[in-house]
Amino acid sequence: MGVQFMLLVSRQGKTRMKKWYVPELERDQFRTIREVTRIVLGRGPKVCNFLEWRDFKICYKRYASLFFITCIEAHDNELLALEHIHHFVEILDRYFGNVCELDLIFNFHKAYYILDEVLMAGDLQESSKRVILNHMSEQEAMMSEEQQQKKRG
């Protein structure tokens, strides 16, 4: 499954997170974000979570005040894309303890790290939530150890 990009967008249309897995110029990314956000936010709550866009498919899911949007290749499985989104949200939820938009705003680096643990080059890297959360705790332990060493001298 080839994920082209993943976006997290608020209901107001603000981009909270973006990750591209294919090379694209910055100005084209902004144009794409604006176009995809306009399309997704304009859809009703009772319509299908998949849509064809250019030569790709957009799969999205709304959780609380955030839309998790992923773009996949036209021949890829939409339900698998939704499963990847749900997997990512479950890990965020376990890590932050009922994740909210503010968690992603103030801890964006941790959200990106989790996404990098889940997806690599647009493909699922790790399916075990426990393994990813263990990696996160190991990362935090290393960071706190490094901060303590800096304080000592």
Tab-separated table of N, CA and C in Angstrom:
chain	number	residue	atom	x	y	z
A	1	MET	N	0.847	-1.177	0.000
A	1	MET	CA	0.000	0.000	0.000
A	1	MET	C	0.886	1.230	0.000
A	2	GLY	N	0.672	2.116	-0.915
A	2	GLY	CA	1.509	3.299	-1.039
A	2	GLY	C	0.807	4.565	-0.597
A	3	VAL	N	1.064	4.981	0.630
A	3	VAL	CA	0.518	6.244	1.123
A	3	VAL	C	1.332	7.370	0.505
A	4	GLN	N	0.661	8.313	-0.112
A	4	GLN	CA	1.336	9.457	-0.711
A	4	GLN	C	1.622	10.539	0.337
A	5	PHE	N	0.595	10.835	1.133
A	5	PHE	CA	0.761	11.798	2.218
A	5	PHE	C	-0.307	11.569	3.269
A	6	MET	N	-0.054	12.136	4.447
A	6	MET	CA	-1.013	12.076	5.541
A	6	MET	C	-1.151	13.459	6.125
A	7	LEU	N	-2.397	13.867	6.374
A	7	LEU	CA	-2.686	15.187	6.927
A	7	LEU	C	-3.567	15.054	8.150
A	8	LEU	N	-3.370	15.938	9.106
A	8	LEU	CA	-4.293	16.103	10.221
A	8	LEU	C	-4.771	17.536	10.143
A	9	VAL	N	-6.075	17.700	9.999
A	9	VAL	CA	-6.666	19.016	9.779
A	9	VAL	C	-7.793	19.221	10.782
A	10	SER	N	-7.854	20.417	11.364
A	10	SER	CA	-8.935	20.723	12.297
A	10	SER	C	-10.212	21.033	11.524
A	11	ARG	N	-11.335	21.081	12.235
A	11	ARG	CA	-12.610	21.400	11.582
A	11	ARG	C	-12.605	22.803	10.997
A	12	GLN	N	-11.751	23.668	11.519
A	12	GLN	CA	-11.650	25.035	11.009
A	12	GLN	C	-10.741	25.123	9.776
A	13	GLY	N	-10.119	24.006	9.398
A	13	GLY	CA	-9.268	23.991	8.215
A	13	GLY	C	-7.800	24.237	8.499
A	14	LYS	N	-7.418	24.281	9.758
A	14	LYS	CA	-6.000	24.485	10.101
A	14	LYS	C	-5.259	23.153	10.040
A	15	THR	N	-4.119	23.165	9.384
A	15	THR	CA	-3.301	21.966	9.275
A	15	THR	C	-2.533	21.781	10.580
A	16	ARG	N	-2.734	20.636	11.218
A	16	ARG	CA	-2.051	20.344	12.476
A	16	ARG	C	-0.832	19.447	12.268
A	17	MET	N	-0.843	18.710	11.171
A	17	MET	CA	0.270	17.820	10.891
A	17	MET	C	0.234	17.475	9.418
A	18	LYS	N	1.405	17.387	8.803
A	18	LYS	CA	1.484	16.953	7.408
A	18	LYS	C	2.734	16.110	7.231
A	19	LYS	N	2.586	15.059	6.473
A	19	LYS	CA	3.734	14.177	6.223
A	19	LYS	C	3.613	13.664	4.795
A	20	TRP	N	4.610	13.983	3.977
A	20	TRP	CA	4.640	13.530	2.592
A	20	TRP	C	5.596	12.349	2.469
A	21	TYR	N	5.188	11.334	1.739
A	21	TYR	CA	6.020	10.159	1.509
A	21	TYR	C	6.528	10.095	0.078
A	22	VAL	N	6.178	11.085	-0.708
A	22	VAL	CA	6.688	11.217	-2.071
A	22	VAL	C	7.216	12.642	-2.214
A	23	PRO	N	8.230	12.829	-3.045
A	23	PRO	CA	8.768	14.180	-3.190
A	23	PRO	C	7.755	15.120	-3.852
A	24	GLU	N	7.588	16.289	-3.264
A	24	GLU	CA	6.707	17.303	-3.822
A	24	GLU	C	7.193	18.665	-3.345
A	25	LEU	N	7.155	19.635	-4.225
A	25	LEU	CA	7.597	20.981	-3.871
A	25	LEU	C	6.702	21.562	-2.788
A	26	GLU	N	7.282	22.437	-1.978
A	26	GLU	CA	6.552	23.033	-0.856
A	26	GLU	C	5.302	23.774	-1.340
A	27	ARG	N	5.423	24.535	-2.403
A	27	ARG	CA	4.252	25.286	-2.885
A	27	ARG	C	3.166	24.346	-3.384
A	28	ASP	N	3.564	23.212	-3.980
A	28	ASP	CA	2.582	22.225	-4.419
A	28	ASP	C	1.932	21.528	-3.226
A	29	GLN	N	2.706	21.328	-2.154
A	29	GLN	CA	2.131	20.752	-0.934
A	29	GLN	C	1.046	21.657	-0.378
A	30	PHE	N	1.322	22.963	-0.301
A	30	PHE	CA	0.330	23.900	0.227
A	30	PHE	C	-0.912	23.933	-0.651
A	31	ARG	N	-0.727	23.891	-1.947
A	31	ARG	CA	-1.853	23.869	-2.882
A	31	ARG	C	-2.680	22.598	-2.679
A	32	THR	N	-1.993	21.480	-2.529
A	32	THR	CA	-2.673	20.201	-2.312
A	32	THR	C	-3.427	20.211	-0.990
A	33	ILE	N	-2.776	20.696	0.060
A	33	ILE	CA	-3.423	20.762	1.374
A	33	ILE	C	-4.689	21.602	1.302
A	34	ARG	N	-4.596	22.744	0.664
A	34	ARG	CA	-5.746	23.637	0.553
A	34	ARG	C	-6.893	22.962	-0.212
A	35	GLU	N	-6.556	22.313	-1.315
A	35	GLU	CA	-7.577	21.670	-2.148
A	35	GLU	C	-8.223	20.486	-1.427
A	36	VAL	N	-7.403	19.605	-0.859
A	36	VAL	CA	-7.931	18.418	-0.177
A	36	VAL	C	-8.734	18.823	1.059
A	37	THR	N	-8.244	19.789	1.808
A	37	THR	CA	-8.960	20.253	2.993
A	37	THR	C	-10.321	20.820	2.613
A	38	ARG	N	-10.370	21.612	1.557
A	38	ARG	CA	-11.632	22.196	1.106
A	38	ARG	C	-12.628	21.101	0.717
A	39	ILE	N	-12.146	20.085	0.027
A	39	ILE	CA	-13.019	18.989	-0.405
A	39	ILE	C	-13.536	18.197	0.795
A	40	VAL	N	-12.639	17.820	1.693
A	40	VAL	CA	-13.022	16.972	2.829
A	40	VAL	C	-13.935	17.717	3.796
A	41	LEU	N	-13.594	18.960	4.117
A	41	LEU	CA	-14.412	19.717	5.065
A	41	LEU	C	-15.786	20.048	4.496
A	42	GLY	N	-15.899	20.091	3.182
A	42	GLY	CA	-17.168	20.396	2.534
A	42	GLY	C	-18.112	19.210	2.448
A	43	ARG	N	-17.638	18.048	2.781
A	43	ARG	CA	-18.486	16.848	2.707
A	43	ARG	C	-19.294	16.684	3.990
A	44	GLY	N	-20.477	16.127	3.833
A	44	GLY	CA	-21.366	15.918	4.970
A	44	GLY	C	-20.893	14.772	5.841
A	45	PRO	N	-21.426	14.676	7.057
A	45	PRO	CA	-20.995	13.617	7.974
A	45	PRO	C	-21.510	12.231	7.591
A	46	LYS	N	-22.520	12.150	6.755
A	46	LYS	CA	-23.125	10.860	6.425
A	46	LYS	C	-22.643	10.289	5.091
A	47	VAL	N	-21.711	10.967	4.438
A	47	VAL	CA	-21.219	10.473	3.148
A	47	VAL	C	-20.028	9.538	3.347
A	48	CYS	N	-19.665	8.864	2.295
A	48	CYS	CA	-18.559	7.901	2.317
A	48	CYS	C	-17.240	8.600	2.674
A	49	ASN	N	-16.344	7.890	3.349
A	49	ASN	CA	-15.049	8.450	3.752
A	49	ASN	C	-13.979	8.283	2.688
A	50	PHE	N	-14.346	7.879	1.500
A	50	PHE	CA	-13.402	7.724	0.393
A	50	PHE	C	-13.851	8.628	-0.739
A	51	LEU	N	-12.881	9.147	-1.469
A	51	LEU	CA	-13.214	9.887	-2.684
A	51	LEU	C	-12.055	9.806	-3.655
A	52	GLU	N	-12.395	9.841	-4.923
A	52	GLU	CA	-11.355	9.839	-5.952
A	52	GLU	C	-10.905	11.274	-6.157
A	53	TRP	N	-9.596	11.438	-6.229
A	53	TRP	CA	-9.004	12.766	-6.380
A	53	TRP	C	-7.783	12.631	-7.272
A	54	ARG	N	-7.805	13.356	-8.387
A	54	ARG	CA	-6.755	13.235	-9.405
A	54	ARG	C	-6.593	11.760	-9.763
A	55	ASP	N	-5.392	11.223	-9.683
A	55	ASP	CA	-5.179	9.796	-9.970
A	55	ASP	C	-5.042	8.979	-8.695
A	56	PHE	N	-5.564	9.504	-7.583
A	56	PHE	CA	-5.421	8.871	-6.284
A	56	PHE	C	-6.777	8.727	-5.618
A	57	LYS	N	-6.738	8.181	-4.403
A	57	LYS	CA	-7.926	8.127	-3.556
A	57	LYS	C	-7.605	8.829	-2.248
A	58	ILE	N	-8.558	9.588	-1.769
A	58	ILE	CA	-8.449	10.233	-0.464
A	58	ILE	C	-9.320	9.429	0.501
A	59	CYS	N	-8.727	9.019	1.605
A	59	CYS	CA	-9.457	8.320	2.660
A	59	CYS	C	-9.307	9.168	3.917
A	60	TYR	N	-10.413	9.401	4.583
A	60	TYR	CA	-10.342	10.248	5.775
A	60	TYR	C	-11.289	9.740	6.838
A	61	LYS	N	-11.019	10.169	8.063
A	61	LYS	CA	-11.868	9.815	9.192
A	61	LYS	C	-11.805	10.962	10.177
A	62	ARG	N	-12.951	11.324	10.699
A	62	ARG	CA	-12.991	12.405	11.695
A	62	ARG	C	-13.011	11.802	13.087
A	63	TYR	N	-12.094	12.264	13.910
A	63	TYR	CA	-12.045	11.900	15.328
A	63	TYR	C	-12.102	13.201	16.108
A	64	ALA	N	-13.171	13.391	16.875
A	64	ALA	CA	-13.395	14.611	17.647
A	64	ALA	C	-13.319	15.819	16.723
A	65	SER	N	-12.367	16.709	16.934
A	65	SER	CA	-12.301	17.929	16.126
A	65	SER	C	-11.264	17.839	15.007
A	66	LEU	N	-10.690	16.662	14.787
A	66	LEU	CA	-9.637	16.513	13.774
A	66	LEU	C	-10.049	15.551	12.667
A	67	PHE	N	-9.665	15.907	11.458
A	67	PHE	CA	-9.792	15.004	10.331
A	67	PHE	C	-8.423	14.398	10.054
A	68	PHE	N	-8.354	13.090	10.014
A	68	PHE	CA	-7.146	12.370	9.641
A	68	PHE	C	-7.326	11.978	8.179
A	69	ILE	N	-6.495	12.527	7.327
A	69	ILE	CA	-6.650	12.363	5.882
A	69	ILE	C	-5.420	11.676	5.329
A	70	THR	N	-5.631	10.667	4.495
A	70	THR	CA	-4.513	10.015	3.830
A	70	THR	C	-4.827	9.893	2.352
A	71	CYS	N	-3.810	10.018	1.553
A	71	CYS	CA	-3.934	9.879	0.109
A	71	CYS	C	-3.211	8.601	-0.295
A	72	ILE	N	-3.929	7.725	-0.988
A	72	ILE	CA	-3.343	6.456	-1.410
A	72	ILE	C	-3.440	6.328	-2.926
A	73	GLU	N	-2.719	5.382	-3.468
A	73	GLU	CA	-2.772	5.142	-4.905
A	73	GLU	C	-4.141	4.591	-5.283
A	74	ALA	N	-4.526	4.767	-6.534
A	74	ALA	CA	-5.875	4.429	-6.985
A	74	ALA	C	-6.207	2.945	-6.830
A	75	HIS	N	-5.231	2.079	-6.919
A	75	HIS	CA	-5.492	0.645	-6.837
A	75	HIS	C	-5.386	0.087	-5.413
A	76	ASP	N	-5.069	0.924	-4.438
A	76	ASP	CA	-4.909	0.462	-3.060
A	76	ASP	C	-6.263	0.287	-2.366
A	77	ASN	N	-6.247	-0.472	-1.297
A	77	ASN	CA	-7.445	-0.797	-0.541
A	77	ASN	C	-7.801	0.340	0.419
A	78	GLU	N	-8.998	0.900	0.251
A	78	GLU	CA	-9.430	2.025	1.074
A	78	GLU	C	-9.626	1.619	2.536
A	79	LEU	N	-10.147	0.417	2.744
A	79	LEU	CA	-10.376	-0.026	4.120
A	79	LEU	C	-9.067	-0.211	4.878
A	80	LEU	N	-8.030	-0.630	4.173
A	80	LEU	CA	-6.715	-0.747	4.799
A	80	LEU	C	-6.178	0.637	5.177
A	81	ALA	N	-6.432	1.622	4.331
A	81	ALA	CA	-6.013	2.991	4.642
A	81	ALA	C	-6.735	3.503	5.890
A	82	LEU	N	-8.034	3.216	5.990
A	82	LEU	CA	-8.771	3.610	7.192
A	82	LEU	C	-8.246	2.871	8.424
A	83	GLU	N	-7.849	1.629	8.239
A	83	GLU	CA	-7.286	0.862	9.347
A	83	GLU	C	-5.958	1.468	9.807
A	84	HIS	N	-5.143	1.945	8.870
A	84	HIS	CA	-3.887	2.615	9.239
A	84	HIS	C	-4.171	3.886	10.038
A	85	ILE	N	-5.177	4.643	9.601
A	85	ILE	CA	-5.548	5.859	10.321
A	85	ILE	C	-5.989	5.498	11.738
A	86	HIS	N	-6.856	4.504	11.848
A	86	HIS	CA	-7.369	4.107	13.159
A	86	HIS	C	-6.239	3.598	14.068
A	87	HIS	N	-5.320	2.852	13.491
A	87	HIS	CA	-4.167	2.348	14.240
A	87	HIS	C	-3.349	3.515	14.803
A	88	PHE	N	-3.096	4.517	13.978
A	88	PHE	CA	-2.351	5.702	14.395
A	88	PHE	C	-3.100	6.438	15.510
A	89	VAL	N	-4.410	6.590	15.366
A	89	VAL	CA	-5.207	7.291	16.376
A	89	VAL	C	-5.210	6.518	17.691
A	90	GLU	N	-5.316	5.199	17.630
A	90	GLU	CA	-5.289	4.404	18.859
A	90	GLU	C	-3.968	4.555	19.603
A	91	ILE	N	-2.877	4.585	18.877
A	91	ILE	CA	-1.566	4.756	19.513
A	91	ILE	C	-1.460	6.144	20.127
A	92	LEU	N	-1.899	7.169	19.397
A	92	LEU	CA	-1.905	8.524	19.958
A	92	LEU	C	-2.750	8.572	21.224
A	93	ASP	N	-3.895	7.913	21.169
A	93	ASP	CA	-4.811	7.913	22.301
A	93	ASP	C	-4.191	7.235	23.524
A	94	ARG	N	-3.516	6.133	23.317
A	94	ARG	CA	-2.859	5.442	24.443
A	94	ARG	C	-1.681	6.246	24.975
A	95	TYR	N	-0.935	6.854	24.072
A	95	TYR	CA	0.253	7.598	24.501
A	95	TYR	C	-0.139	8.851	25.289
A	96	PHE	N	-1.057	9.638	24.726
A	96	PHE	CA	-1.436	10.895	25.373
A	96	PHE	C	-2.556	10.709	26.399
A	97	GLY	N	-3.219	9.571	26.393
A	97	GLY	CA	-4.349	9.373	27.299
A	97	GLY	C	-5.520	10.233	26.870
A	98	ASN	N	-6.312	9.739	25.954
A	98	ASN	CA	-7.431	10.483	25.368
A	98	ASN	C	-6.913	11.726	24.649
A	99	VAL	N	-6.252	11.513	23.539
A	99	VAL	CA	-5.596	12.578	22.777
A	99	VAL	C	-6.597	13.638	22.336
A	100	CYS	N	-6.131	14.880	22.342
A	100	CYS	CA	-6.943	15.996	21.834
A	100	CYS	C	-6.055	16.858	20.938
A	101	GLU	N	-6.680	17.813	20.310
A	101	GLU	CA	-5.964	18.671	19.359
A	101	GLU	C	-4.804	19.411	20.024
A	102	LEU	N	-4.978	19.836	21.259
A	102	LEU	CA	-3.914	20.560	21.969
A	102	LEU	C	-2.688	19.683	22.214
A	103	ASP	N	-2.908	18.388	22.450
A	103	ASP	CA	-1.776	17.474	22.612
A	103	ASP	C	-0.917	17.477	21.353
A	104	LEU	N	-1.572	17.476	20.206
A	104	LEU	CA	-0.831	17.459	18.946
A	104	LEU	C	-0.167	18.796	18.651
A	105	ILE	N	-0.770	19.873	19.107
A	105	ILE	CA	-0.177	21.200	18.882
A	105	ILE	C	1.083	21.375	19.736
A	106	PHE	N	0.981	21.031	21.023
A	106	PHE	CA	2.095	21.273	21.929
A	106	PHE	C	3.133	20.155	21.944
A	107	ASN	N	2.770	18.991	21.451
A	107	ASN	CA	3.706	17.859	21.404
A	107	ASN	C	3.800	17.310	19.986
A	108	PHE	N	3.876	18.211	19.018
A	108	PHE	CA	3.872	17.783	17.612
A	108	PHE	C	5.050	16.870	17.295
A	109	HIS	N	6.188	17.107	17.951
A	109	HIS	CA	7.361	16.278	17.685
A	109	HIS	C	7.115	14.826	18.089
A	110	LYS	N	6.365	14.619	19.160
A	110	LYS	CA	6.049	13.254	19.588
A	110	LYS	C	5.049	12.604	18.628
A	111	ALA	N	4.106	13.395	18.137
A	111	ALA	CA	3.131	12.869	17.176
A	111	ALA	C	3.833	12.456	15.884
A	112	TYR	N	4.799	13.267	15.435
A	112	TYR	CA	5.563	12.907	14.232
A	112	TYR	C	6.397	11.653	14.477
A	113	TYR	N	6.957	11.547	15.667
A	113	TYR	CA	7.759	10.366	15.987
A	113	TYR	C	6.899	9.105	15.962
A	114	ILE	N	5.696	9.204	16.517
A	114	ILE	CA	4.775	8.060	16.491
A	114	ILE	C	4.403	7.719	15.058
A	115	LEU	N	4.109	8.726	14.255
A	115	LEU	CA	3.765	8.467	12.847
A	115	LEU	C	4.923	7.803	12.119
A	116	ASP	N	6.146	8.235	12.425
A	116	ASP	CA	7.323	7.614	11.802
A	116	ASP	C	7.510	6.172	12.251
A	117	GLU	N	7.070	5.862	13.457
A	117	GLU	CA	7.134	4.478	13.923
A	117	GLU	C	6.078	3.609	13.242
A	118	VAL	N	4.937	4.203	12.923
A	118	VAL	CA	3.837	3.460	12.302
A	118	VAL	C	4.070	3.290	10.805
A	119	LEU	N	4.348	4.383	10.114
A	119	LEU	CA	4.522	4.356	8.661
A	119	LEU	C	5.944	4.741	8.283
A	120	MET	N	6.517	3.998	7.376
A	120	MET	CA	7.828	4.344	6.841
A	120	MET	C	7.736	4.264	5.326
A	121	ALA	N	8.090	5.355	4.676
A	121	ALA	CA	8.050	5.441	3.212
A	121	ALA	C	6.661	5.114	2.681
A	122	GLY	N	5.620	5.435	3.455
A	122	GLY	CA	4.257	5.227	3.019
A	122	GLY	C	3.715	3.830	3.251
A	123	ASP	N	4.481	2.967	3.855
A	123	ASP	CA	4.037	1.599	4.133
A	123	ASP	C	4.036	1.351	5.638
A	124	LEU	N	3.164	0.455	6.073
A	124	LEU	CA	3.080	0.127	7.491
A	124	LEU	C	4.391	-0.497	7.950
A	125	GLN	N	4.983	0.103	8.966
A	125	GLN	CA	6.248	-0.400	9.489
A	125	GLN	C	6.024	-1.287	10.697
A	126	GLU	N	5.177	-0.839	11.606
A	126	GLU	CA	4.964	-1.590	12.846
A	126	GLU	C	3.475	-1.654	13.149
A	127	SER	N	2.961	-2.860	13.330
A	127	SER	CA	1.532	-3.025	13.599
A	127	SER	C	1.233	-3.205	15.085
A	128	SER	N	2.245	-3.406	15.898
A	128	SER	CA	2.033	-3.627	17.319
A	128	SER	C	2.044	-2.301	18.085
A	129	LYS	N	0.936	-2.010	18.712
A	129	LYS	CA	0.850	-0.786	19.520
A	129	LYS	C	1.817	-0.849	20.693
A	130	ARG	N	1.924	-2.019	21.299
A	130	ARG	CA	2.806	-2.198	22.456
A	130	ARG	C	4.261	-1.894	22.096
A	131	VAL	N	4.712	-2.383	20.944
A	131	VAL	CA	6.097	-2.147	20.514
A	131	VAL	C	6.342	-0.654	20.292
A	132	ILE	N	5.393	0.014	19.650
A	132	ILE	CA	5.553	1.449	19.391
A	132	ILE	C	5.583	2.234	20.691
A	133	LEU	N	4.697	1.899	21.619
A	133	LEU	CA	4.681	2.601	22.905
A	133	LEU	C	5.949	2.320	23.709
A	134	ASN	N	6.498	1.116	23.581
A	134	ASN	CA	7.786	0.817	24.216
A	134	ASN	C	8.899	1.662	23.615
A	135	HIS	N	8.888	1.829	22.297
A	135	HIS	CA	9.884	2.683	21.643
A	135	HIS	C	9.761	4.116	22.149
A	136	MET	N	8.524	4.567	22.326
A	136	MET	CA	8.313	5.926	22.825
A	136	MET	C	8.853	6.088	24.245
A	137	SER	N	8.612	5.112	25.096
A	137	SER	CA	9.110	5.215	26.475
A	137	SER	C	10.633	5.140	26.506
A	138	GLU	N	11.229	4.317	25.645
A	138	GLU	CA	12.692	4.266	25.555
A	138	GLU	C	13.249	5.615	25.090
A	139	GLN	N	12.595	6.213	24.113
A	139	GLN	CA	13.024	7.520	23.608
A	139	GLN	C	12.950	8.573	24.715
A	140	GLU	N	11.868	8.562	25.465
A	140	GLU	CA	11.731	9.524	26.559
A	140	GLU	C	12.774	9.297	27.648
A	141	ALA	N	13.081	8.038	27.936
A	141	ALA	CA	14.105	7.730	28.936
A	141	ALA	C	15.461	8.258	28.489
A	142	MET	N	15.790	8.090	27.229
A	142	MET	CA	17.060	8.612	26.709
A	142	MET	C	17.096	10.132	26.782
A	143	MET	N	15.983	10.775	26.470
A	143	MET	CA	15.937	12.236	26.514
A	143	MET	C	16.085	12.750	27.941
A	144	SER	N	15.412	12.112	28.891
A	144	SER	CA	15.523	12.576	30.281
A	144	SER	C	16.929	12.318	30.823
A	145	GLU	N	17.531	11.205	30.432
A	145	GLU	CA	18.906	10.912	30.846
A	145	GLU	C	19.866	11.959	30.291
A	146	GLU	N	19.675	12.327	29.039
A	146	GLU	CA	20.520	13.345	28.414
A	146	GLU	C	20.351	14.703	29.092
A	147	GLN	N	19.132	15.044	29.458
A	147	GLN	CA	18.875	16.328	30.144
A	147	GLN	C	19.527	16.340	31.528
A	148	GLN	N	19.489	15.201	32.220
A	148	GLN	CA	20.133	15.134	33.534
A	148	GLN	C	21.651	15.278	33.420
A	149	GLN	N	22.240	14.697	32.373
A	149	GLN	CA	23.677	14.825	32.168
A	149	GLN	C	24.057	16.257	31.858
A	150	LYS	N	23.216	16.969	31.125
A	150	LYS	CA	23.497	18.378	30.829
A	150	LYS	C	23.443	19.228	32.078
A	151	LYS	N	22.520	18.906	32.980
A	151	LYS	CA	22.398	19.680	34.233
A	151	LYS	C	23.608	19.459	35.136
A	152	ARG	N	24.138	18.250	35.103
A	152	ARG	CA	25.302	17.923	35.955
A	152	ARG	C	26.573	18.613	35.479
A	153	GLY	N	26.664	18.811	34.210
A	153	GLY	CA	27.889	19.463	33.859
A	153	GLY	C	28.303	19.288	32.480
